[in-house]
Short mmCIF file of C-alpha atoms in Angstrom, two decimals:
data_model
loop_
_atom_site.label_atom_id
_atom_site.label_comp_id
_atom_site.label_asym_id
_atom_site.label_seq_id
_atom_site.Cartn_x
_atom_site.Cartn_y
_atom_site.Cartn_z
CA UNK A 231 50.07 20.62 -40.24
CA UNK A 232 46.52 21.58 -41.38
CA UNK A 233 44.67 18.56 -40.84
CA UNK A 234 42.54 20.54 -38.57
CA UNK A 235 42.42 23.25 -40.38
CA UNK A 236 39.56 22.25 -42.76
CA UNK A 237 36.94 21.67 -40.23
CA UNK A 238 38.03 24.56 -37.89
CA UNK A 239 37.27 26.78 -40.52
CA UNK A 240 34.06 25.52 -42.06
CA UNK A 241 32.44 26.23 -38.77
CA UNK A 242 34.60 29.61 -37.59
CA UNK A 243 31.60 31.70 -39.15
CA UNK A 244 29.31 29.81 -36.24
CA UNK A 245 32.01 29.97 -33.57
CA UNK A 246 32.27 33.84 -33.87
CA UNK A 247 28.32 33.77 -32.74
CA UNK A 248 29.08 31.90 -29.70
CA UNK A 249 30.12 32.62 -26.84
CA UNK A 250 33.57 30.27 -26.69
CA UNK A 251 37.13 30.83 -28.06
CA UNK A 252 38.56 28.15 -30.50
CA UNK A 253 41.96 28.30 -31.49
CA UNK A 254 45.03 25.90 -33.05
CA UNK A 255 48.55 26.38 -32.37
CA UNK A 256 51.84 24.13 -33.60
CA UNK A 257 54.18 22.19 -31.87
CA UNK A 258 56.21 26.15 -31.69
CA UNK A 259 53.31 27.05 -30.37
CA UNK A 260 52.63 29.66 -33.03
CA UNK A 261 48.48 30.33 -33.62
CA UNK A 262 47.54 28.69 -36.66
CA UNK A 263 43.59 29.45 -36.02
CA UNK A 264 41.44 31.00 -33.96
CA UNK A 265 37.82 31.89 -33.69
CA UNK A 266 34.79 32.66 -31.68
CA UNK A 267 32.98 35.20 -30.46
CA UNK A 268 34.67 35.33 -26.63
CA UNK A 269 38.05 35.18 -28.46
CA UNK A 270 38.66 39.24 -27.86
CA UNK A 271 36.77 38.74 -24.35
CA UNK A 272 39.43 36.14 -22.85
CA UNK A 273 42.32 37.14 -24.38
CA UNK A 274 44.43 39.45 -22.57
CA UNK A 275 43.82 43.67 -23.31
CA UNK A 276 46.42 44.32 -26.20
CA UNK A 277 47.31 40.69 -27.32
CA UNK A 278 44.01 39.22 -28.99
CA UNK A 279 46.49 39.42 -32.14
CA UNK A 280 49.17 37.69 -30.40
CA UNK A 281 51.29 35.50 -33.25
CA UNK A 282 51.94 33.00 -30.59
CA UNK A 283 51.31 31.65 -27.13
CA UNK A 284 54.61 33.14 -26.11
CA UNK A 285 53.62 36.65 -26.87
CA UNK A 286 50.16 35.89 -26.33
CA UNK A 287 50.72 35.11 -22.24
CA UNK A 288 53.78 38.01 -22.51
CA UNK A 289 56.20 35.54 -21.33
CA UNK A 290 59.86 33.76 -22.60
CA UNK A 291 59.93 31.62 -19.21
CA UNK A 292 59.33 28.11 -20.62
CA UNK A 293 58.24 27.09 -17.22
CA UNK A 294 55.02 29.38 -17.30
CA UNK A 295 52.31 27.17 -16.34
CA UNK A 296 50.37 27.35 -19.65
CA UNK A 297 53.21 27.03 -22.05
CA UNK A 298 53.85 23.75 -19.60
CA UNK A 299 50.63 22.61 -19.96
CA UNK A 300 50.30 23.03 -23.99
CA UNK A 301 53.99 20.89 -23.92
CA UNK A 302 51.97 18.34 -22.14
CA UNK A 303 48.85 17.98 -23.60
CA UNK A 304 51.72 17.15 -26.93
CA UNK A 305 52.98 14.81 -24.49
CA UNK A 306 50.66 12.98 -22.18
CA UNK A 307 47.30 13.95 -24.23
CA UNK A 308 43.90 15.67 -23.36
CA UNK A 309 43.87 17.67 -20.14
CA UNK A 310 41.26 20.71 -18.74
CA UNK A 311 42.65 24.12 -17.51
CA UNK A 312 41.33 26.89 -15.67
CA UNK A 313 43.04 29.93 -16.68
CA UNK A 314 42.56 33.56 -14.98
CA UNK A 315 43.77 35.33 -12.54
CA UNK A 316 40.83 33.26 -10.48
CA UNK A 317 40.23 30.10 -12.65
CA UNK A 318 37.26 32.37 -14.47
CA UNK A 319 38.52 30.45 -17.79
CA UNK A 320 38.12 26.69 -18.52
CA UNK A 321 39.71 25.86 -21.42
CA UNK A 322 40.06 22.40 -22.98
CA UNK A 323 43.09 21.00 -24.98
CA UNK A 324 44.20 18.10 -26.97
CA UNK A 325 46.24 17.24 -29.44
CA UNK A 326 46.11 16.75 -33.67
CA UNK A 327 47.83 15.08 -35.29
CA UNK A 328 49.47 15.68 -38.79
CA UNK A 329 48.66 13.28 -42.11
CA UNK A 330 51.54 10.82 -40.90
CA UNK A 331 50.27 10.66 -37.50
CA UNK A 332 52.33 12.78 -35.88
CA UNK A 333 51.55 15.17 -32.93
CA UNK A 334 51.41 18.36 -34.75
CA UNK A 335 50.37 21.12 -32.23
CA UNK A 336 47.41 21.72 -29.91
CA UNK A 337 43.74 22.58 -30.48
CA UNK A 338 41.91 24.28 -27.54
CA UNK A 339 38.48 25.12 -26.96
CA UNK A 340 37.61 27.96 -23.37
CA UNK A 341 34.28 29.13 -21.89
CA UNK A 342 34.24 32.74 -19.78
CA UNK A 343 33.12 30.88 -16.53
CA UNK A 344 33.30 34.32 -14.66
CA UNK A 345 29.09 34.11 -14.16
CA UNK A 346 29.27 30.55 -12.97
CA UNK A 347 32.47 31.20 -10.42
CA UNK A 348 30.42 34.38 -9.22
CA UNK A 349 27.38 31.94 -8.56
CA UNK A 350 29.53 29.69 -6.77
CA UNK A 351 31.57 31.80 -4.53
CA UNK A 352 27.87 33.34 -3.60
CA UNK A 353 26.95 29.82 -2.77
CA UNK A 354 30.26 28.93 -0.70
CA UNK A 355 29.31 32.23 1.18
CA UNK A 356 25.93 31.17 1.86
CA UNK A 357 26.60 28.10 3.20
CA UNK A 358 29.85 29.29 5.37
CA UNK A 359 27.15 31.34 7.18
CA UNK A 360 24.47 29.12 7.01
CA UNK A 361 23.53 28.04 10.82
CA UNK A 362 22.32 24.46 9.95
CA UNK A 363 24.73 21.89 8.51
CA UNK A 364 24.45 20.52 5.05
CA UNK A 365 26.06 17.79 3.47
CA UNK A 366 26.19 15.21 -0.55
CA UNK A 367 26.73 12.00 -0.21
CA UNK A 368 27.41 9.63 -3.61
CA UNK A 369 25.55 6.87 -4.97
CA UNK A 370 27.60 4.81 -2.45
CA UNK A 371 26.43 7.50 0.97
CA UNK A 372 30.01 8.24 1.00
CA UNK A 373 30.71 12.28 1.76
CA UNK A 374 31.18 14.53 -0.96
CA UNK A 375 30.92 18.04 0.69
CA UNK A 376 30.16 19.16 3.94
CA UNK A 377 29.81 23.26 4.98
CA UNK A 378 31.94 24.84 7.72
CA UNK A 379 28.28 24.35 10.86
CA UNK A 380 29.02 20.16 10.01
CA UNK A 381 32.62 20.05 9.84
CA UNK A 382 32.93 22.44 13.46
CA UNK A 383 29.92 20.05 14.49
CA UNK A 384 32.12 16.37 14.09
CA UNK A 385 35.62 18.62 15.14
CA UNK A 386 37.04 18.04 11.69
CA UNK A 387 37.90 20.24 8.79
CA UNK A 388 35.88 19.29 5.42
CA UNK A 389 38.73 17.69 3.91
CA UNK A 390 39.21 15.06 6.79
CA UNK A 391 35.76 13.45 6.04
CA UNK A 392 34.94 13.64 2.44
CA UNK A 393 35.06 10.17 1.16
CA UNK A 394 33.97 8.69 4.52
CA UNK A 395 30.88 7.40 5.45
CA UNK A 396 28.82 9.32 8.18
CA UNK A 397 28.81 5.98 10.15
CA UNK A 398 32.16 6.07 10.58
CA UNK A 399 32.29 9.48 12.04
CA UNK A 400 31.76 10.34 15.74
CA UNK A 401 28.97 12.66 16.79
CA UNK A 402 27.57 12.89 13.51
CA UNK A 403 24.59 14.62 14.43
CA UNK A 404 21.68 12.38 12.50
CA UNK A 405 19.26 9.73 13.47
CA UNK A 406 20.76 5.85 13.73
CA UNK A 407 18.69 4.64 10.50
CA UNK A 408 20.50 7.70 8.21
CA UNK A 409 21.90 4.80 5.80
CA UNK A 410 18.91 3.26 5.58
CA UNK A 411 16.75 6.46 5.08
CA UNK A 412 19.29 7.81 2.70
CA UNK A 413 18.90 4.63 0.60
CA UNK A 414 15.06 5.19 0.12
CA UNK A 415 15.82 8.83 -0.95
CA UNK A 416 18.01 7.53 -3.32
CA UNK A 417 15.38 4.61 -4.41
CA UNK A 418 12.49 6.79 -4.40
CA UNK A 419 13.52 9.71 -5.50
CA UNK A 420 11.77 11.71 -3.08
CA UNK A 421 12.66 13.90 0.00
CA UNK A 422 12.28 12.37 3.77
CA UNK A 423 11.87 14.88 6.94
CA UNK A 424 14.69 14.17 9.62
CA UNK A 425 14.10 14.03 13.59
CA UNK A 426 16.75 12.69 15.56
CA UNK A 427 17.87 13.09 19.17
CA UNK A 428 21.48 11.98 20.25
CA UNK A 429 23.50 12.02 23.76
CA UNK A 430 27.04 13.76 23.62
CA UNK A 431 30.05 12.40 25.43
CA UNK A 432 29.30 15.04 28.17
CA UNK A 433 26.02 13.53 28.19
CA UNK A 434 24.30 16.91 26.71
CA UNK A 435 21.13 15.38 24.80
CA UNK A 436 21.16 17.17 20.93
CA UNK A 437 18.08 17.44 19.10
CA UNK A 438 18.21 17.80 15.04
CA UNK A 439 15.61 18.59 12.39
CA UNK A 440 16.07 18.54 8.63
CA UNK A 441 15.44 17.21 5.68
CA UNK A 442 17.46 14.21 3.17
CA UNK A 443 16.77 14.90 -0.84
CA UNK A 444 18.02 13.55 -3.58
CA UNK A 445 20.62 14.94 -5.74
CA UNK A 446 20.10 13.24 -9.60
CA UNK A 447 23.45 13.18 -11.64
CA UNK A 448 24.26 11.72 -14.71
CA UNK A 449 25.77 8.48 -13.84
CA UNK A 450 26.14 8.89 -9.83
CA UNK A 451 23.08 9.72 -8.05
CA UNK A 452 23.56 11.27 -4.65
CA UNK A 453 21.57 12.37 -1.40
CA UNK A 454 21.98 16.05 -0.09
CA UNK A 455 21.02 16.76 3.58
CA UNK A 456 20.30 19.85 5.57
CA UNK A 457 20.07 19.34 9.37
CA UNK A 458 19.18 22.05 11.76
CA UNK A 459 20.12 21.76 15.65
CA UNK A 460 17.32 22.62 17.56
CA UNK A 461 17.98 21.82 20.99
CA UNK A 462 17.12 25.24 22.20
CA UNK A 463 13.95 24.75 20.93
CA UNK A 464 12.91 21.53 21.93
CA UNK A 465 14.03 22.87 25.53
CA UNK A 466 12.03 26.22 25.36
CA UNK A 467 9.19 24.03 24.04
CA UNK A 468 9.36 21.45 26.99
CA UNK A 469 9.56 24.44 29.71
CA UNK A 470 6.80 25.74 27.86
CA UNK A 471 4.93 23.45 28.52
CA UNK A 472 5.66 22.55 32.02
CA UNK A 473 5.32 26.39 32.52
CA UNK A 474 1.71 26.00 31.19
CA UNK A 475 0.96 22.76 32.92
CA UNK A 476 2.06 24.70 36.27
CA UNK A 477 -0.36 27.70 35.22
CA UNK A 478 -3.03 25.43 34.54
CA UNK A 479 -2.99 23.42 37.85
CA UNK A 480 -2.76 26.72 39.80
CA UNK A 481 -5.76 28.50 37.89
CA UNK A 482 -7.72 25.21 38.17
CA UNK A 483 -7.80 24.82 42.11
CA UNK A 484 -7.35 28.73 42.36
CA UNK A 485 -10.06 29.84 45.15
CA UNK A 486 -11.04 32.47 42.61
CA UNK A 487 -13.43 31.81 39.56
CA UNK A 488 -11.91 32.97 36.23
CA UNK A 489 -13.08 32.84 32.68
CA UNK A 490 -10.83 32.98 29.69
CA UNK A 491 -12.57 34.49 26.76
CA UNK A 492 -11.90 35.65 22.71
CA UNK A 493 -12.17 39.35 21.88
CA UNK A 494 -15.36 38.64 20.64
CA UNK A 495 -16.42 36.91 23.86
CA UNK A 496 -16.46 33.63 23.31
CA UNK A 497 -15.52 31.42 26.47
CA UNK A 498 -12.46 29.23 25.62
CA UNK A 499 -11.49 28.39 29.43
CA UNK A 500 -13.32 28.20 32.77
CA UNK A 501 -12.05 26.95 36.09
CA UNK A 502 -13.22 24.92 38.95
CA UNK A 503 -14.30 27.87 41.12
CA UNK A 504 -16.43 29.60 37.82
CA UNK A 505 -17.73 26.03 37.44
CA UNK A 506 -19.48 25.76 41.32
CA UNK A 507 -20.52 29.13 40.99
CA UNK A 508 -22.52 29.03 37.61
CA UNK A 509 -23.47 25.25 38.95
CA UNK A 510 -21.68 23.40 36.07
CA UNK A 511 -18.45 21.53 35.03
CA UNK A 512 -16.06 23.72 33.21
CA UNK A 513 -15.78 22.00 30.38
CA UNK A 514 -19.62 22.81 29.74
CA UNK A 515 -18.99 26.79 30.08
CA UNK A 516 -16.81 26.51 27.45
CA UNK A 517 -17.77 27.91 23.80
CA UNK A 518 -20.53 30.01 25.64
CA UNK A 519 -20.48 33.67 25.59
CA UNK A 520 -19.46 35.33 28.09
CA UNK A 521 -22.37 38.50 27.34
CA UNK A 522 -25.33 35.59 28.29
CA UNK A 523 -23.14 34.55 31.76
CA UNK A 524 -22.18 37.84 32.87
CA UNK A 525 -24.88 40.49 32.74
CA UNK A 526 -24.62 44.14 33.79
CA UNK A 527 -26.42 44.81 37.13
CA UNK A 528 -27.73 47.65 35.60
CA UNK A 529 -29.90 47.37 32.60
CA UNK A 530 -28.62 49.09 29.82
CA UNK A 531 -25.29 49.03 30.74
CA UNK A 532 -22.46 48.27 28.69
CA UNK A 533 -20.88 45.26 28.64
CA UNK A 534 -17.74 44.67 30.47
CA UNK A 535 -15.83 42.94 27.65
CA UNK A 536 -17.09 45.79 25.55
CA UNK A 537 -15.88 48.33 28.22
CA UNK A 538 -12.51 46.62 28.32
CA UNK A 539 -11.23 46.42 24.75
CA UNK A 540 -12.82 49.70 23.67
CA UNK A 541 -11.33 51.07 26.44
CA UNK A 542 -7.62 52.31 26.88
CA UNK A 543 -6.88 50.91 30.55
CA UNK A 544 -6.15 46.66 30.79
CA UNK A 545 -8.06 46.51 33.68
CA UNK A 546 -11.88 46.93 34.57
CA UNK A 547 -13.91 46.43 37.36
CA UNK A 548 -17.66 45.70 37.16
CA UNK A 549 -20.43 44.51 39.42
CA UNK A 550 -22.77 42.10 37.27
CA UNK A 551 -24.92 39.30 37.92
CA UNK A 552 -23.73 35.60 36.75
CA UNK A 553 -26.09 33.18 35.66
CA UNK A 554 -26.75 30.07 37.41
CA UNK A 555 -27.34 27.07 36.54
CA UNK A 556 -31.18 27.16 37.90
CA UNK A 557 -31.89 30.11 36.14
CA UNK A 558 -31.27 31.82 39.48
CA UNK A 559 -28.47 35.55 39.57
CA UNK A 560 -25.55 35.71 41.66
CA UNK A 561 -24.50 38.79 42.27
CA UNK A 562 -20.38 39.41 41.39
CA UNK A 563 -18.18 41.24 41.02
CA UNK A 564 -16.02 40.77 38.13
CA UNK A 565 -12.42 42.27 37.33
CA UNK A 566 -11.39 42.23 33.60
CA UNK A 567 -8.14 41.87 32.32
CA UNK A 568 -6.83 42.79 28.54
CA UNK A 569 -3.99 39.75 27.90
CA UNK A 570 -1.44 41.57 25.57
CA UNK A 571 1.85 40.21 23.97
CA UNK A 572 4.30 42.50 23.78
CA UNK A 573 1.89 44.49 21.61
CA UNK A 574 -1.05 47.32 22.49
CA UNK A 575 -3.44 45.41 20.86
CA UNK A 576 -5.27 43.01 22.90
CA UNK A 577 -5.11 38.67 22.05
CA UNK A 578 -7.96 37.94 24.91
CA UNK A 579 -9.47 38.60 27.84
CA UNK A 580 -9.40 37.44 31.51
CA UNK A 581 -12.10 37.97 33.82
CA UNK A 582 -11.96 37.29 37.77
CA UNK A 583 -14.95 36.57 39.20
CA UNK A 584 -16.24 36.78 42.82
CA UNK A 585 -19.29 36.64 44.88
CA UNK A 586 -20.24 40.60 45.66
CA UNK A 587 -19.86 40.83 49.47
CA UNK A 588 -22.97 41.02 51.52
CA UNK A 589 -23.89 42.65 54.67
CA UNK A 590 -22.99 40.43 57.11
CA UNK A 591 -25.21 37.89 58.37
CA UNK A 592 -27.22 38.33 62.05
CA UNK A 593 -27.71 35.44 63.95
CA UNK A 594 -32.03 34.36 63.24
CA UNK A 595 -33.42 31.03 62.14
CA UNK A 596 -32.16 30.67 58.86
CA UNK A 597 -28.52 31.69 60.39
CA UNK A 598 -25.83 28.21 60.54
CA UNK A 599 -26.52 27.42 64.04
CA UNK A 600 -23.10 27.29 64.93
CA UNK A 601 -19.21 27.27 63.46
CA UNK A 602 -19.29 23.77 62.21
CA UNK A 603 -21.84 25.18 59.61
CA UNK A 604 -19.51 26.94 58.18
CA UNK A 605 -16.73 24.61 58.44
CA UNK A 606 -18.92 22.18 56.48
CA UNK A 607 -19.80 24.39 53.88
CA UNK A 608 -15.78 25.29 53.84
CA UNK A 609 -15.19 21.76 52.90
CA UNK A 610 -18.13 21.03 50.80
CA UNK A 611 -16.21 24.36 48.39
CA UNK A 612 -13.28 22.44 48.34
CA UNK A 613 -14.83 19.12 46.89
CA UNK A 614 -14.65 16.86 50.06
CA UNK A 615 -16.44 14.02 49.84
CA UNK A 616 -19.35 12.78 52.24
CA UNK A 617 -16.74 10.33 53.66
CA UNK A 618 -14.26 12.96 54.32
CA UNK A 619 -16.31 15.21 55.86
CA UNK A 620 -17.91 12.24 58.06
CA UNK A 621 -14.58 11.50 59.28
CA UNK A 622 -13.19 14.92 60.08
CA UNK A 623 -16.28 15.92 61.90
CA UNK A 624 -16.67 12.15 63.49
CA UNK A 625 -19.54 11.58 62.44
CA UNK A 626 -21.66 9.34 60.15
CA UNK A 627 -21.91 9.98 56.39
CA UNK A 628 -25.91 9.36 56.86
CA UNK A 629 -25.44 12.85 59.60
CA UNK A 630 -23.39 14.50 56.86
CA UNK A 631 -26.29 14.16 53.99
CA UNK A 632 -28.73 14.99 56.51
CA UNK A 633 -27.26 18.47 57.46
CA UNK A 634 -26.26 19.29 53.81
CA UNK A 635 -30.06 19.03 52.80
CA UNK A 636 -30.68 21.08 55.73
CA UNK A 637 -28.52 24.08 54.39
CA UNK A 638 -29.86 23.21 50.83
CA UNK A 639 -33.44 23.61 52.04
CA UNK A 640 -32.69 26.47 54.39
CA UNK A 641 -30.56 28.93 51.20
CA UNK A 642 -32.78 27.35 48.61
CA UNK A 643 -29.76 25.75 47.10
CA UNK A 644 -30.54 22.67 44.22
CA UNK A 645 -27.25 21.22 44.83
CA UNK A 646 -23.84 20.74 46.32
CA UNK A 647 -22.56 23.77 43.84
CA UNK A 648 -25.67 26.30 44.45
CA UNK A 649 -25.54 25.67 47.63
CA UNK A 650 -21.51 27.02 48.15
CA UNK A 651 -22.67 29.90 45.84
CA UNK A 652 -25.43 30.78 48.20
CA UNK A 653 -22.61 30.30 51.36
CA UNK A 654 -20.39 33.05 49.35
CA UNK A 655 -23.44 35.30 48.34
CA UNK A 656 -24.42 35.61 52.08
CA UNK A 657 -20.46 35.84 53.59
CA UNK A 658 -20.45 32.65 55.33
CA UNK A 659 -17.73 31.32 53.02
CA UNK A 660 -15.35 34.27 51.76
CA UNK A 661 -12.48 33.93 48.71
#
């Protein structure tokens, strides 16, 4: 019975180093060897001395399930335990054999997997809470694993779909090409983002980003995936930006001019109404600062962007004179806003901007000579063309030019734009 003897014990002096038990027991089951430096560590407190397996597991039941297994491995051949009160201990058996051949007891081999289990079960707890669903696939895109967010997701536990293919599986909550994608993962080598959309039986539309990688094994290569449901998102997103299409139509046509501008008073939006009262498009204000369009009435004066973040109030009120177009002043007056979000400290700046009010205007030469003046000027503000104004006052469209450059000549306007800045400066058109 010591055929294994001789090499066991040429390297025991290494085992004892290591971190692994090695041991040999007969067909009795009575310890004919055993070395290694986790020898004293696995064995159980009291027993590392233990003559045999019998005393060494304190047991006489012959149905204990490592005496069974060590009659087996005799039996059947090579098999793999975990041992421990939680499987902590792998431990490897097989049988030797005596000089005639015979089966003549066990030799075992165990590793202290306690740092390896604790890794896992921190890993199983991770992905039990993990919000987005993961999943392996094999060399063949069959499931190997899913967590707890996929299996709820398909209605299934994880043991119903390993070994099936995500095709086969209703709902699974991935874009129509995932075979094909996961095959060029697997060909390439390299990761691939995920975007899909799908429709739910209730008709619910599901949106899902992630990410396929591979997952390189000796022997069976395999494709991991990590898909996040972001429906919310997408949602919020698109009523974002419906919300901010809405804002941006109302601010556009809004009858009041406002600038947008940076905290250090840069113009990064202008509507319409700013736009006829400088005499310009908007998209030409913008990237100008607001400190050369807006100047303090008053020399000397602060400015009001200045005024408004130093400040502690959000909101300021300011006459100053805006720059036109023709070099000309208009006075305004401006209101300034401090855009905050959720925070005390400013992002930007809004600034209304109106016409200052006049003293009204008495009836002499220069006055509109009667209310279609001002009804005219009320539509040239709005945009109306020559056409439309023709046809609303029944008139020709040769008439309508011919009165405009009358009111151009008579407020000294250069165009169509001055000229409804002059109307608002004198209080024949009011915001």
């Amino acid at each position: 019975m010591s055929a294994p003897l001789p090499a066991l014990s040429a390297v025991a002096p290494l085992l004892d180093r290591l971190p692994v038990a090695v041991w040999a027991v007969d067909r009795d089951l009575r310890f004919v060897f055993r070395a290694g430096g986790a020898f004293r560590h696995l064995s159980i407190r009291g027993r590392e001395n233990a003559g045999t397996l019998w005393e060494f597991f304190d047991t006489k039941d012959p149905e204990h399930p490592a005496i069974r297994a060590y009659r087996k491995i005799m039996e059947e051949g090579p098999t793999c335990l975990r041992l421990g009160r939680a499987g902590e201990v792998i431990s490897h058996g097989a049988p030797w054999h005596a000089e005639d051949g015979s089966v003549a007891g066990v030799v075992g081999a165990a590793l202290d997997a306690s740092d390896q289990m604790q890794a896992e079960q921190r890993f199983a707890t991770f992905m039990r809470f993990l919000p987005a669903m993961a999943y392996a696939l094999d060399e063949d895109l069959r499931l190997t694993w899913v967590n707890p967010a996929l299996a709820q997701r398909l209605g299934r536990t994880g043991e119903q779909v390993v070994g099936r293919r995500a095709a086969e599986l209703e709902g699974w909550p991935d874009s129509a090409s995932h075979d094909a994608e996961n095959l060029e993962v697997l060909r390439t080598g390299r990761p691939m983002v995920v975007r899909a959309g799908a429709v739910d039986d209730s008709g619910v539309a599901h949106h899902t980003y992630g990410y396929r990688f591979p997952l390189p094994a000796p022997g069976n290569e395999g494709v991991g995936g990590l898909l996040l449901d972001v429906t919310e998102q997408v949602i919020a997103r698109r009523q974002g930006r419906a919300a901010e299409a809405r804002l941006r139509a109302i601010v556009d046509h809004a009858g009041v001019a406002i600038a947008v501008c940076s905290l250090d008073g840069v113009l990064t939006e202008g509507n319409m109404a700013l736009g006829a009262l400088v005499g310009t498009t908007p998209s030409r204000l913008r990237g100008q600062h607001v400190d050369k369009l807006l100047r303090p009435e008053v020399q000397g004066q602060p400015s009001l962007l200045g005024e408004l973040l130093r400040g502690g109030s959000a909101r300021r009120v300011r006459r100053a004179l805006l720059r036109q177009k023709d070099g000309g002043s208009l006075p305004v007056t401006v209101v300034g806003l401090q855009v905050r979000d959720g925070g005390r400290e400013p992002l930007e700046a809004v600034l209304l901007v109106q016409p200052a009010p006049c003293a009204p205007v008495q009836p002499d030469a220069s006055a509109p000579r009667d209310r279609e003046d001002r009804r005219l000027l009320g539509m040239v503000a709005e945009g109306a063309s020559d056409a439309a104004i023709a046809k609303a006052f029944g008139m020709a469209e040769s008439t309508v030019r011919a009165r405009l450059l009358s009111l151009k000549r008579r407020y000294g306007a250069t165009n169509r734009a001055s000229l409804v800045a002059r109307a608002y400066q004198r209080g024949l058109l009011v915001l």
